[in-house]
PDB file of N, CA and C in Angstrom:
ATOM      1  N   MET A   1      -0.115  26.300 -26.163  1.00  0.00           N
ATOM      2  CA  MET A   1      -1.642  25.637 -25.403  1.00  0.00           C
ATOM      3  C   MET A   1      -1.297  24.540 -24.760  1.00  0.00           C
ATOM      4  N   CYS A   2      -2.933  24.742 -23.063  1.00  0.00           N
ATOM      5  CA  CYS A   2      -2.811  23.713 -22.906  1.00  0.00           C
ATOM      6  C   CYS A   2      -4.354  23.337 -22.854  1.00  0.00           C
ATOM      7  N   ILE A   3      -4.794  22.323 -23.073  1.00  0.00           N
ATOM      8  CA  ILE A   3      -6.201  21.158 -23.469  1.00  0.00           C
ATOM      9  C   ILE A   3      -6.307  20.334 -22.383  1.00  0.00           C
ATOM     10  N   LEU A   4      -7.135  20.991 -21.380  1.00  0.00           N
ATOM     11  CA  LEU A   4      -7.810  20.108 -20.249  1.00  0.00           C
ATOM     12  C   LEU A   4      -8.640  19.011 -21.120  1.00  0.00           C
ATOM     13  N   VAL A   5      -8.537  17.793 -20.329  1.00  0.00           N
ATOM     14  CA  VAL A   5      -9.568  16.938 -20.704  1.00  0.00           C
ATOM     15  C   VAL A   5      -9.549  15.931 -19.790  1.00  0.00           C
ATOM     16  N   ASP A   6     -10.900  15.627 -19.770  1.00  0.00           N
ATOM     17  CA  ASP A   6     -10.979  14.538 -18.428  1.00  0.00           C
ATOM     18  C   ASP A   6     -10.598  13.261 -18.505  1.00  0.00           C
ATOM     19  N   CYS A   7     -10.131  13.040 -17.509  1.00  0.00           N
ATOM     20  CA  CYS A   7      -9.466  11.920 -17.085  1.00  0.00           C
ATOM     21  C   CYS A   7      -8.645  11.478 -16.596  1.00  0.00           C
ATOM     22  N   ARG A   8      -8.456  10.004 -15.369  1.00  0.00           N
ATOM     23  CA  ARG A   8      -7.863   9.234 -14.481  1.00  0.00           C
ATOM     24  C   ARG A   8      -7.033  10.053 -14.153  1.00  0.00           C
ATOM     25  N   LYS A   9      -6.831  10.474 -12.946  1.00  0.00           N
ATOM     26  CA  LYS A   9      -5.962  11.431 -12.133  1.00  0.00           C
ATOM     27  C   LYS A   9      -5.511  10.332 -11.095  1.00  0.00           C
ATOM     28  N   PHE A  10      -4.183   9.639 -11.327  1.00  0.00           N
ATOM     29  CA  PHE A  10      -3.348   8.529  -9.900  1.00  0.00           C
ATOM     30  C   PHE A  10      -2.730   9.495  -9.034  1.00  0.00           C
ATOM     31  N   GLU A  11      -2.581   9.292  -8.167  1.00  0.00           N
ATOM     32  CA  GLU A  11      -1.511   9.696  -6.985  1.00  0.00           C
ATOM     33  C   GLU A  11      -1.242   8.603  -6.269  1.00  0.00           C
ATOM     34  N   VAL A  12       0.450   8.467  -5.534  1.00  0.00           N
ATOM     35  CA  VAL A  12       0.608   7.268  -4.803  1.00  0.00           C
ATOM     36  C   VAL A  12       0.892   8.579  -3.916  1.00  0.00           C
ATOM     37  N   ASN A  13       0.854   8.316  -2.494  1.00  0.00           N
ATOM     38  CA  ASN A  13       1.500   8.897  -1.381  1.00  0.00           C
ATOM     39  C   ASN A  13       0.781  10.504  -1.736  1.00  0.00           C
ATOM     40  N   GLY A  14       0.076  10.726  -2.550  1.00  0.00           N
ATOM     41  CA  GLY A  14      -0.370  11.762  -2.936  1.00  0.00           C
ATOM     42  C   GLY A  14       0.494  12.674  -3.771  1.00  0.00           C
ATOM     43  N   GLU A  15       1.852  12.301  -4.620  1.00  0.00           N
ATOM     44  CA  GLU A  15       2.092  12.566  -5.377  1.00  0.00           C
ATOM     45  C   GLU A  15       1.218  12.050  -6.343  1.00  0.00           C
ATOM     46  N   PRO A  16       0.704  12.377  -7.761  1.00  0.00           N
ATOM     47  CA  PRO A  16       0.231  13.064  -9.207  1.00  0.00           C
ATOM     48  C   PRO A  16       1.825  11.479  -9.289  1.00  0.00           C
ATOM     49  N   LEU A  17       1.203  10.769 -10.585  1.00  0.00           N
ATOM     50  CA  LEU A  17       1.938   9.764 -11.265  1.00  0.00           C
ATOM     51  C   LEU A  17       0.929   9.539 -12.632  1.00  0.00           C
ATOM     52  N   PHE A  18       1.990   9.404 -13.388  1.00  0.00           N
ATOM     53  CA  PHE A  18       1.738   9.268 -14.960  1.00  0.00           C
ATOM     54  C   PHE A  18       1.460   8.242 -15.289  1.00  0.00           C
ATOM     55  N   ILE A  19       0.805   6.474 -15.101  1.00  0.00           N
ATOM     56  CA  ILE A  19       1.055   6.143 -15.624  1.00  0.00           C
ATOM     57  C   ILE A  19       1.041   5.131 -16.925  1.00  0.00           C
ATOM     58  N   ARG A  20       2.444   4.577 -16.847  1.00  0.00           N
ATOM     59  CA  ARG A  20       2.693   4.022 -18.204  1.00  0.00           C
ATOM     60  C   ARG A  20       2.994   2.501 -18.042  1.00  0.00           C
ATOM     61  N   GLY A  21       2.242   1.396 -18.439  1.00  0.00           N
ATOM     62  CA  GLY A  21       2.015   0.446 -18.374  1.00  0.00           C
ATOM     63  C   GLY A  21       1.552  -0.197 -19.440  1.00  0.00           C
ATOM     64  N   GLY A  22       1.681  -1.797 -18.985  1.00  0.00           N
ATOM     65  CA  GLY A  22       1.593  -2.971 -20.562  1.00  0.00           C
ATOM     66  C   GLY A  22       1.034  -4.403 -19.464  1.00  0.00           C
ATOM     67  N   ASN A  23       0.601  -5.224 -19.834  1.00  0.00           N
ATOM     68  CA  ASN A  23      -0.151  -6.407 -19.994  1.00  0.00           C
ATOM     69  C   ASN A  23       0.613  -7.247 -19.557  1.00  0.00           C
ATOM     70  N   TRP A  24       0.155  -8.430 -18.775  1.00  0.00           N
ATOM     71  CA  TRP A  24       1.029  -9.881 -17.706  1.00  0.00           C
ATOM     72  C   TRP A  24       0.249 -10.561 -17.993  1.00  0.00           C
ATOM     73  N   ILE A  25       0.787 -11.634 -18.948  1.00  0.00           N
ATOM     74  CA  ILE A  25      -0.016 -13.004 -18.793  1.00  0.00           C
ATOM     75  C   ILE A  25       1.064 -14.274 -18.847  1.00  0.00           C
ATOM     76  N   VAL A  26       0.535 -15.280 -18.930  1.00  0.00           N
ATOM     77  CA  VAL A  26       1.820 -16.580 -17.844  1.00  0.00           C
ATOM     78  C   VAL A  26       2.772 -16.222 -19.062  1.00  0.00           C
ATOM     79  N   SER A  27       4.245 -15.934 -18.224  1.00  0.00           N
ATOM     80  CA  SER A  27       5.097 -16.012 -19.113  1.00  0.00           C
ATOM     81  C   SER A  27       5.348 -17.129 -19.481  1.00  0.00           C
ATOM     82  N   ASP A  28       5.539 -18.445 -18.701  1.00  0.00           N
ATOM     83  CA  ASP A  28       5.546 -19.571 -19.580  1.00  0.00           C
ATOM     84  C   ASP A  28       4.204 -19.688 -19.417  1.00  0.00           C
ATOM     85  N   GLY A  29       4.344 -21.358 -21.040  1.00  0.00           N
ATOM     86  CA  GLY A  29       2.826 -21.800 -20.357  1.00  0.00           C
ATOM     87  C   GLY A  29       2.575 -23.085 -19.972  1.00  0.00           C
ATOM     88  N   LEU A  30       4.404 -23.496 -19.705  1.00  0.00           N
ATOM     89  CA  LEU A  30       4.538 -24.912 -18.594  1.00  0.00           C
ATOM     90  C   LEU A  30       4.864 -24.778 -17.453  1.00  0.00           C
ATOM     91  N   LEU A  31       4.594 -23.502 -17.492  1.00  0.00           N
ATOM     92  CA  LEU A  31       4.573 -23.011 -15.716  1.00  0.00           C
ATOM     93  C   LEU A  31       5.834 -23.379 -14.488  1.00  0.00           C
ATOM     94  N   ARG A  32       7.071 -23.150 -16.049  1.00  0.00           N
ATOM     95  CA  ARG A  32       8.351 -23.324 -15.104  1.00  0.00           C
ATOM     96  C   ARG A  32       9.180 -21.917 -14.558  1.00  0.00           C
ATOM     97  N   LEU A  33       8.041 -21.665 -13.735  1.00  0.00           N
ATOM     98  CA  LEU A  33       8.075 -20.167 -12.905  1.00  0.00           C
ATOM     99  C   LEU A  33       8.842 -20.107 -11.681  1.00  0.00           C
ATOM    100  N   SER A  34      10.207 -18.990 -11.715  1.00  0.00           N
ATOM    101  CA  SER A  34      11.024 -19.140 -10.626  1.00  0.00           C
ATOM    102  C   SER A  34      11.808 -17.714  -9.950  1.00  0.00           C
ATOM    103  N   GLU A  35      12.354 -17.926  -9.108  1.00  0.00           N
ATOM    104  CA  GLU A  35      12.400 -16.135  -8.576  1.00  0.00           C
ATOM    105  C   GLU A  35      12.879 -15.598  -9.803  1.00  0.00           C
ATOM    106  N   ASP A  36      13.984 -15.818 -10.196  1.00  0.00           N
ATOM    107  CA  ASP A  36      14.848 -15.633 -11.050  1.00  0.00           C
ATOM    108  C   ASP A  36      13.924 -15.125 -12.958  1.00  0.00           C
ATOM    109  N   ARG A  37      13.260 -16.341 -13.295  1.00  0.00           N
ATOM    110  CA  ARG A  37      11.830 -16.094 -14.219  1.00  0.00           C
ATOM    111  C   ARG A  37      11.503 -14.601 -13.540  1.00  0.00           C
ATOM    112  N   TYR A  38      10.784 -13.988 -12.825  1.00  0.00           N
ATOM    113  CA  TYR A  38      10.015 -12.929 -12.281  1.00  0.00           C
ATOM    114  C   TYR A  38      11.065 -12.304 -12.362  1.00  0.00           C
ATOM    115  N   ASN A  39      12.180 -11.928 -11.720  1.00  0.00           N
ATOM    116  CA  ASN A  39      12.848 -10.491 -12.006  1.00  0.00           C
ATOM    117  C   ASN A  39      13.720 -10.352 -13.225  1.00  0.00           C
ATOM    118  N   THR A  40      13.484 -11.530 -13.828  1.00  0.00           N
ATOM    119  CA  THR A  40      14.015 -10.904 -15.355  1.00  0.00           C
ATOM    120  C   THR A  40      13.181 -10.678 -16.454  1.00  0.00           C
ATOM    121  N   ASP A  41      11.648 -11.373 -16.545  1.00  0.00           N
ATOM    122  CA  ASP A  41      10.864 -10.777 -16.967  1.00  0.00           C
ATOM    123  C   ASP A  41      10.259  -9.555 -16.038  1.00  0.00           C
ATOM    124  N   VAL A  42       9.723  -9.311 -15.257  1.00  0.00           N
ATOM    125  CA  VAL A  42       9.434  -7.536 -15.288  1.00  0.00           C
ATOM    126  C   VAL A  42      10.685  -6.742 -15.210  1.00  0.00           C
ATOM    127  N   GLY A  43      11.730  -6.834 -14.789  1.00  0.00           N
ATOM    128  CA  GLY A  43      12.733  -6.652 -15.509  1.00  0.00           C
ATOM    129  C   GLY A  43      12.953  -6.002 -16.596  1.00  0.00           C
ATOM    130  N   PHE A  44      12.102  -6.142 -17.736  1.00  0.00           N
ATOM    131  CA  PHE A  44      11.728  -6.407 -19.057  1.00  0.00           C
ATOM    132  C   PHE A  44      10.711  -4.613 -19.261  1.00  0.00           C
ATOM    133  N   HIS A  45      10.338  -5.050 -18.410  1.00  0.00           N
ATOM    134  CA  HIS A  45       9.044  -3.939 -18.168  1.00  0.00           C
ATOM    135  C   HIS A  45       9.496  -2.871 -17.583  1.00  0.00           C
ATOM    136  N   ALA A  46      10.466  -2.623 -16.752  1.00  0.00           N
ATOM    137  CA  ALA A  46      11.567  -1.905 -15.338  1.00  0.00           C
ATOM    138  C   ALA A  46      11.615  -0.995 -16.610  1.00  0.00           C
ATOM    139  N   ASP A  47      12.646  -2.462 -18.084  1.00  0.00           N
ATOM    140  CA  ASP A  47      13.746  -1.325 -18.457  1.00  0.00           C
ATOM    141  C   ASP A  47      13.332  -0.683 -19.427  1.00  0.00           C
ATOM    142  N   MET A  48      12.010  -1.079 -20.099  1.00  0.00           N
ATOM    143  CA  MET A  48      11.122  -0.354 -20.784  1.00  0.00           C
ATOM    144  C   MET A  48      10.547   1.268 -20.056  1.00  0.00           C
ATOM    145  N   ASN A  49      10.515   1.345 -19.307  1.00  0.00           N
ATOM    146  CA  ASN A  49      10.280   2.289 -18.474  1.00  0.00           C
ATOM    147  C   ASN A  49       8.506   2.548 -17.851  1.00  0.00           C
ATOM    148  N   LEU A  50       8.481   1.306 -17.818  1.00  0.00           N
ATOM    149  CA  LEU A  50       6.525   0.864 -17.539  1.00  0.00           C
ATOM    150  C   LEU A  50       6.348   1.599 -16.245  1.00  0.00           C
ATOM    151  N   ASN A  51       5.946   1.912 -15.414  1.00  0.00           N
ATOM    152  CA  ASN A  51       5.529   2.078 -14.337  1.00  0.00           C
ATOM    153  C   ASN A  51       3.986   1.044 -13.376  1.00  0.00           C
ATOM    154  N   MET A  52       3.515   0.713 -14.123  1.00  0.00           N
ATOM    155  CA  MET A  52       2.037  -0.481 -13.972  1.00  0.00           C
ATOM    156  C   MET A  52       2.329  -1.552 -14.959  1.00  0.00           C
ATOM    157  N   ILE A  53       1.376  -2.587 -14.408  1.00  0.00           N
ATOM    158  CA  ILE A  53       1.416  -4.119 -14.942  1.00  0.00           C
ATOM    159  C   ILE A  53       0.104  -4.578 -14.760  1.00  0.00           C
ATOM    160  N   ARG A  54      -1.004  -4.846 -16.082  1.00  0.00           N
ATOM    161  CA  ARG A  54      -1.623  -5.006 -15.831  1.00  0.00           C
ATOM    162  C   ARG A  54      -1.876  -6.832 -15.881  1.00  0.00           C
ATOM    163  N   VAL A  55      -2.527  -7.474 -14.562  1.00  0.00           N
ATOM    164  CA  VAL A  55      -2.736  -8.390 -14.244  1.00  0.00           C
ATOM    165  C   VAL A  55      -3.722  -9.424 -15.102  1.00  0.00           C
ATOM    166  N   TRP A  56      -3.446  -9.957 -16.603  1.00  0.00           N
ATOM    167  CA  TRP A  56      -4.599 -10.417 -17.324  1.00  0.00           C
ATOM    168  C   TRP A  56      -5.618 -11.162 -16.641  1.00  0.00           C
ATOM    169  N   GLY A  57      -6.892 -10.648 -16.837  1.00  0.00           N
ATOM    170  CA  GLY A  57      -7.721 -11.624 -15.487  1.00  0.00           C
ATOM    171  C   GLY A  57      -8.186 -13.499 -16.112  1.00  0.00           C
ATOM    172  N   GLY A  58      -7.368 -13.671 -17.313  1.00  0.00           N
ATOM    173  CA  GLY A  58      -7.473 -15.077 -17.802  1.00  0.00           C
ATOM    174  C   GLY A  58      -6.775 -15.617 -17.836  1.00  0.00           C
ATOM    175  N   ALA A  59      -5.748 -14.987 -17.083  1.00  0.00           N
ATOM    176  CA  ALA A  59      -4.432 -16.084 -16.675  1.00  0.00           C
ATOM    177  C   ALA A  59      -4.181 -16.288 -15.037  1.00  0.00           C
ATOM    178  N   LEU A  60      -3.097 -16.902 -14.767  1.00  0.00           N
ATOM    179  CA  LEU A  60      -3.276 -17.484 -13.610  1.00  0.00           C
ATOM    180  C   LEU A  60      -3.440 -16.732 -12.330  1.00  0.00           C
ATOM    181  N   ALA A  61      -3.655 -16.436 -11.496  1.00  0.00           N
ATOM    182  CA  ALA A  61      -3.376 -15.496  -9.764  1.00  0.00           C
ATOM    183  C   ALA A  61      -1.665 -16.055  -9.291  1.00  0.00           C
ATOM    184  N   GLU A  62      -1.215 -14.865  -9.632  1.00  0.00           N
ATOM    185  CA  GLU A  62       0.233 -14.871  -9.331  1.00  0.00           C
ATOM    186  C   GLU A  62       0.575 -15.191  -8.541  1.00  0.00           C
ATOM    187  N   ARG A  63       2.029 -15.384  -8.337  1.00  0.00           N
ATOM    188  CA  ARG A  63       2.487 -15.937  -6.705  1.00  0.00           C
ATOM    189  C   ARG A  63       3.011 -14.981  -6.547  1.00  0.00           C
ATOM    190  N   PRO A  64       3.755 -14.922  -5.531  1.00  0.00           N
ATOM    191  CA  PRO A  64       4.340 -13.881  -3.724  1.00  0.00           C
ATOM    192  C   PRO A  64       5.519 -13.645  -5.152  1.00  0.00           C
ATOM    193  N   GLU A  65       6.397 -14.689  -5.726  1.00  0.00           N
ATOM    194  CA  GLU A  65       7.781 -14.107  -6.683  1.00  0.00           C
ATOM    195  C   GLU A  65       7.271 -12.867  -7.779  1.00  0.00           C
ATOM    196  N   PHE A  66       6.330 -13.332  -8.182  1.00  0.00           N
ATOM    197  CA  PHE A  66       5.586 -11.966  -9.198  1.00  0.00           C
ATOM    198  C   PHE A  66       5.501 -10.701  -8.057  1.00  0.00           C
ATOM    199  N   TYR A  67       4.742 -10.519  -7.042  1.00  0.00           N
ATOM    200  CA  TYR A  67       5.005  -9.227  -6.618  1.00  0.00           C
ATOM    201  C   TYR A  67       5.891  -9.072  -5.653  1.00  0.00           C
ATOM    202  N   ASN A  68       6.700 -10.157  -5.436  1.00  0.00           N
ATOM    203  CA  ASN A  68       8.265  -9.291  -4.910  1.00  0.00           C
ATOM    204  C   ASN A  68       8.961  -9.037  -5.967  1.00  0.00           C
ATOM    205  N   ALA A  69       9.453  -9.118  -7.247  1.00  0.00           N
ATOM    206  CA  ALA A  69      10.054  -8.938  -8.537  1.00  0.00           C
ATOM    207  C   ALA A  69       9.188  -7.809  -8.623  1.00  0.00           C
ATOM    208  N   CYS A  70       7.994  -7.089  -8.614  1.00  0.00           N
ATOM    209  CA  CYS A  70       7.317  -5.769  -9.099  1.00  0.00           C
ATOM    210  C   CYS A  70       7.758  -4.916  -8.459  1.00  0.00           C
ATOM    211  N   ASP A  71       7.602  -5.121  -6.721  1.00  0.00           N
ATOM    212  CA  ASP A  71       7.788  -4.298  -5.567  1.00  0.00           C
ATOM    213  C   ASP A  71       9.233  -3.792  -5.373  1.00  0.00           C
ATOM    214  N   LYS A  72      10.460  -4.424  -5.972  1.00  0.00           N
ATOM    215  CA  LYS A  72      11.995  -4.146  -6.270  1.00  0.00           C
ATOM    216  C   LYS A  72      12.328  -3.699  -7.151  1.00  0.00           C
ATOM    217  N   ARG A  73      11.530  -3.878  -8.448  1.00  0.00           N
ATOM    218  CA  ARG A  73      11.079  -2.622  -8.893  1.00  0.00           C
ATOM    219  C   ARG A  73      10.513  -1.342  -9.152  1.00  0.00           C
ATOM    220  N   GLY A  74       9.949  -1.063  -7.874  1.00  0.00           N
ATOM    221  CA  GLY A  74       8.931  -0.017  -7.775  1.00  0.00           C
ATOM    222  C   GLY A  74       7.892  -0.261  -9.288  1.00  0.00           C
ATOM    223  N   ILE A  75       7.532  -1.242  -9.263  1.00  0.00           N
ATOM    224  CA  ILE A  75       6.174  -1.639 -10.550  1.00  0.00           C
ATOM    225  C   ILE A  75       4.733  -1.566  -9.844  1.00  0.00           C
ATOM    226  N   LEU A  76       3.798  -0.646 -10.416  1.00  0.00           N
ATOM    227  CA  LEU A  76       2.883  -1.164  -9.541  1.00  0.00           C
ATOM    228  C   LEU A  76       2.199  -2.434 -10.194  1.00  0.00           C
ATOM    229  N   VAL A  77       0.873  -2.879  -9.322  1.00  0.00           N
ATOM    230  CA  VAL A  77       0.137  -4.290 -10.227  1.00  0.00           C
ATOM    231  C   VAL A  77      -1.289  -3.438 -10.306  1.00  0.00           C
ATOM    232  N   SER A  78      -1.658  -4.448 -10.997  1.00  0.00           N
ATOM    233  CA  SER A  78      -3.185  -3.941 -11.380  1.00  0.00           C
ATOM    234  C   SER A  78      -3.859  -5.135 -11.705  1.00  0.00           C
ATOM    235  N   GLY A  79      -4.575  -5.704 -11.117  1.00  0.00           N
ATOM    236  CA  GLY A  79      -5.365  -6.997 -11.564  1.00  0.00           C
ATOM    237  C   GLY A  79      -6.593  -7.045 -11.242  1.00  0.00           C
ATOM    238  N   ILE A  80      -7.112  -8.026 -12.145  1.00  0.00           N
ATOM    239  CA  ILE A  80      -8.387  -8.370 -11.784  1.00  0.00           C
ATOM    240  C   ILE A  80      -8.667 -10.345 -11.666  1.00  0.00           C
ATOM    241  N   ILE A  81      -8.367  -9.956 -10.456  1.00  0.00           N
ATOM    242  CA  ILE A  81      -8.339 -11.368  -9.225  1.00  0.00           C
ATOM    243  C   ILE A  81      -9.438 -12.082  -9.427  1.00  0.00           C
ATOM    244  N   LEU A  82     -10.878 -11.609  -9.461  1.00  0.00           N
ATOM    245  CA  LEU A  82     -12.321 -12.821  -9.646  1.00  0.00           C
ATOM    246  C   LEU A  82     -12.155 -13.719 -10.104  1.00  0.00           C
ATOM    247  N   LEU A  83     -11.663 -12.833 -11.809  1.00  0.00           N
ATOM    248  CA  LEU A  83     -12.113 -13.286 -13.134  1.00  0.00           C
ATOM    249  C   LEU A  83     -10.503 -14.716 -13.630  1.00  0.00           C
ATOM    250  N   SER A  84      -9.801 -14.542 -12.639  1.00  0.00           N
ATOM    251  CA  SER A  84      -8.673 -15.479 -13.109  1.00  0.00           C
ATOM    252  C   SER A  84      -9.124 -17.393 -13.518  1.00  0.00           C
ATOM    253  N   THR A  85      -8.856 -17.874 -14.622  1.00  0.00           N
ATOM    254  CA  THR A  85      -9.151 -18.619 -14.738  1.00  0.00           C
ATOM    255  C   THR A  85      -8.488 -20.101 -13.168  1.00  0.00           C
ATOM    256  N   SER A  86      -7.750 -19.217 -12.525  1.00  0.00           N
ATOM    257  CA  SER A  86      -7.157 -20.309 -11.742  1.00  0.00           C
ATOM    258  C   SER A  86      -7.745 -20.611 -10.599  1.00  0.00           C
ATOM    259  N   MET A  87      -9.004 -19.726 -10.364  1.00  0.00           N
ATOM    260  CA  MET A  87      -9.943 -19.706  -9.350  1.00  0.00           C
ATOM    261  C   MET A  87     -11.209 -20.954  -9.788  1.00  0.00           C
ATOM    262  N   GLY A  88     -10.890 -21.791 -10.530  1.00  0.00           N
ATOM    263  CA  GLY A  88     -11.355 -22.754 -10.699  1.00  0.00           C
ATOM    264  C   GLY A  88     -12.646 -22.188 -11.867  1.00  0.00           C
ATOM    265  N   GLY A  89     -12.765 -21.500 -12.161  1.00  0.00           N
ATOM    266  CA  GLY A  89     -13.792 -21.115 -13.565  1.00  0.00           C
ATOM    267  C   GLY A  89     -14.916 -20.546 -13.016  1.00  0.00           C
ATOM    268  N   ASN A  90     -15.973 -20.735 -13.224  1.00  0.00           N
ATOM    269  CA  ASN A  90     -17.198 -20.512 -12.762  1.00  0.00           C
ATOM    270  C   ASN A  90     -17.970 -20.616 -11.195  1.00  0.00           C
ATOM    271  N   GLN A  91     -17.385 -20.011 -10.625  1.00  0.00           N
ATOM    272  CA  GLN A  91     -17.390 -19.783  -8.751  1.00  0.00           C
ATOM    273  C   GLN A  91     -18.719 -18.806  -8.640  1.00  0.00           C
ATOM    274  N   ILE A  92     -19.131 -18.508  -7.820  1.00  0.00           N
ATOM    275  CA  ILE A  92     -20.505 -18.058  -8.126  1.00  0.00           C
ATOM    276  C   ILE A  92     -19.286 -17.073  -6.142  1.00  0.00           C
ATOM    277  N   LEU A  93     -19.517 -15.972  -6.928  1.00  0.00           N
ATOM    278  CA  LEU A  93     -18.124 -14.498  -6.673  1.00  0.00           C
ATOM    279  C   LEU A  93     -19.510 -14.390  -5.464  1.00  0.00           C
ATOM    280  N   ASN A  94     -18.220 -14.004  -4.256  1.00  0.00           N
ATOM    281  CA  ASN A  94     -19.175 -13.230  -3.106  1.00  0.00           C
ATOM    282  C   ASN A  94     -18.681 -12.007  -2.885  1.00  0.00           C
ATOM    283  N   LEU A  95     -19.818 -11.546  -3.010  1.00  0.00           N
ATOM    284  CA  LEU A  95     -20.109  -9.619  -3.278  1.00  0.00           C
ATOM    285  C   LEU A  95     -18.832  -8.533  -2.057  1.00  0.00           C
ATOM    286  N   GLN A  96     -19.282  -9.231  -1.012  1.00  0.00           N
ATOM    287  CA  GLN A  96     -18.572  -8.709  -0.125  1.00  0.00           C
ATOM    288  C   GLN A  96     -17.008  -8.797   0.333  1.00  0.00           C
ATOM    289  N   PHE A  97     -16.400 -10.085  -0.335  1.00  0.00           N
ATOM    290  CA  PHE A  97     -14.624 -10.172  -0.348  1.00  0.00           C
ATOM    291  C   PHE A  97     -14.402  -9.134  -1.945  1.00  0.00           C
ATOM    292  N   PHE A  98     -15.130  -9.333  -3.009  1.00  0.00           N
ATOM    293  CA  PHE A  98     -15.002  -8.174  -4.214  1.00  0.00           C
ATOM    294  C   PHE A  98     -14.997  -6.914  -3.852  1.00  0.00           C
ATOM    295  N   VAL A  99     -15.801  -6.289  -2.460  1.00  0.00           N
ATOM    296  CA  VAL A  99     -15.705  -5.211  -2.500  1.00  0.00           C
ATOM    297  C   VAL A  99     -14.436  -4.644  -1.394  1.00  0.00           C
ATOM    298  N   GLN A 100     -14.330  -5.650  -0.638  1.00  0.00           N
ATOM    299  CA  GLN A 100     -12.937  -5.268  -0.195  1.00  0.00           C
ATOM    300  C   GLN A 100     -11.404  -5.287  -0.053  1.00  0.00           C
ATOM    301  N   ILE A 101     -11.700  -6.118  -1.439  1.00  0.00           N
ATOM    302  CA  ILE A 101     -10.059  -6.643  -2.558  1.00  0.00           C
ATOM    303  C   ILE A 101     -10.003  -4.946  -3.144  1.00  0.00           C
ATOM    304  N   SER A 102     -11.102  -4.914  -3.461  1.00  0.00           N
ATOM    305  CA  SER A 102     -11.517  -3.856  -4.775  1.00  0.00           C
ATOM    306  C   SER A 102     -11.298  -2.629  -3.884  1.00  0.00           C
ATOM    307  N   PHE A 103     -11.264  -2.016  -2.940  1.00  0.00           N
ATOM    308  CA  PHE A 103     -11.370  -0.687  -2.285  1.00  0.00           C
ATOM    309  C   PHE A 103     -10.549  -0.459  -1.138  1.00  0.00           C
ATOM    310  N   ALA A 104      -9.708  -2.204  -1.229  1.00  0.00           N
ATOM    311  CA  ALA A 104      -8.150  -1.978   0.353  1.00  0.00           C
ATOM    312  C   ALA A 104      -7.198  -0.683   0.064  1.00  0.00           C
TER     313      ALA A 104
END
């Protein structure tokens, strides 16, 4: 018996994808971050068979090494960029910028 539920359907390059994800916060409070550290920590997510990481909006805006590590492992990234505390706190948001990055 199959029950149809109203849910979000994710597709990548026209192919359906079941999302198995986890949350990402700063992996080291002292910011001792390196390419090797990112590769190891993102590798933990890949080893758990996750295919998406949600970057927490209260963390820092991640470095290119993080995105490169995700790309190497084929992990999608979902992030709340504008809410990141690394952008200086209570900034006046540029709505046009938000629309551009949200729907790019």
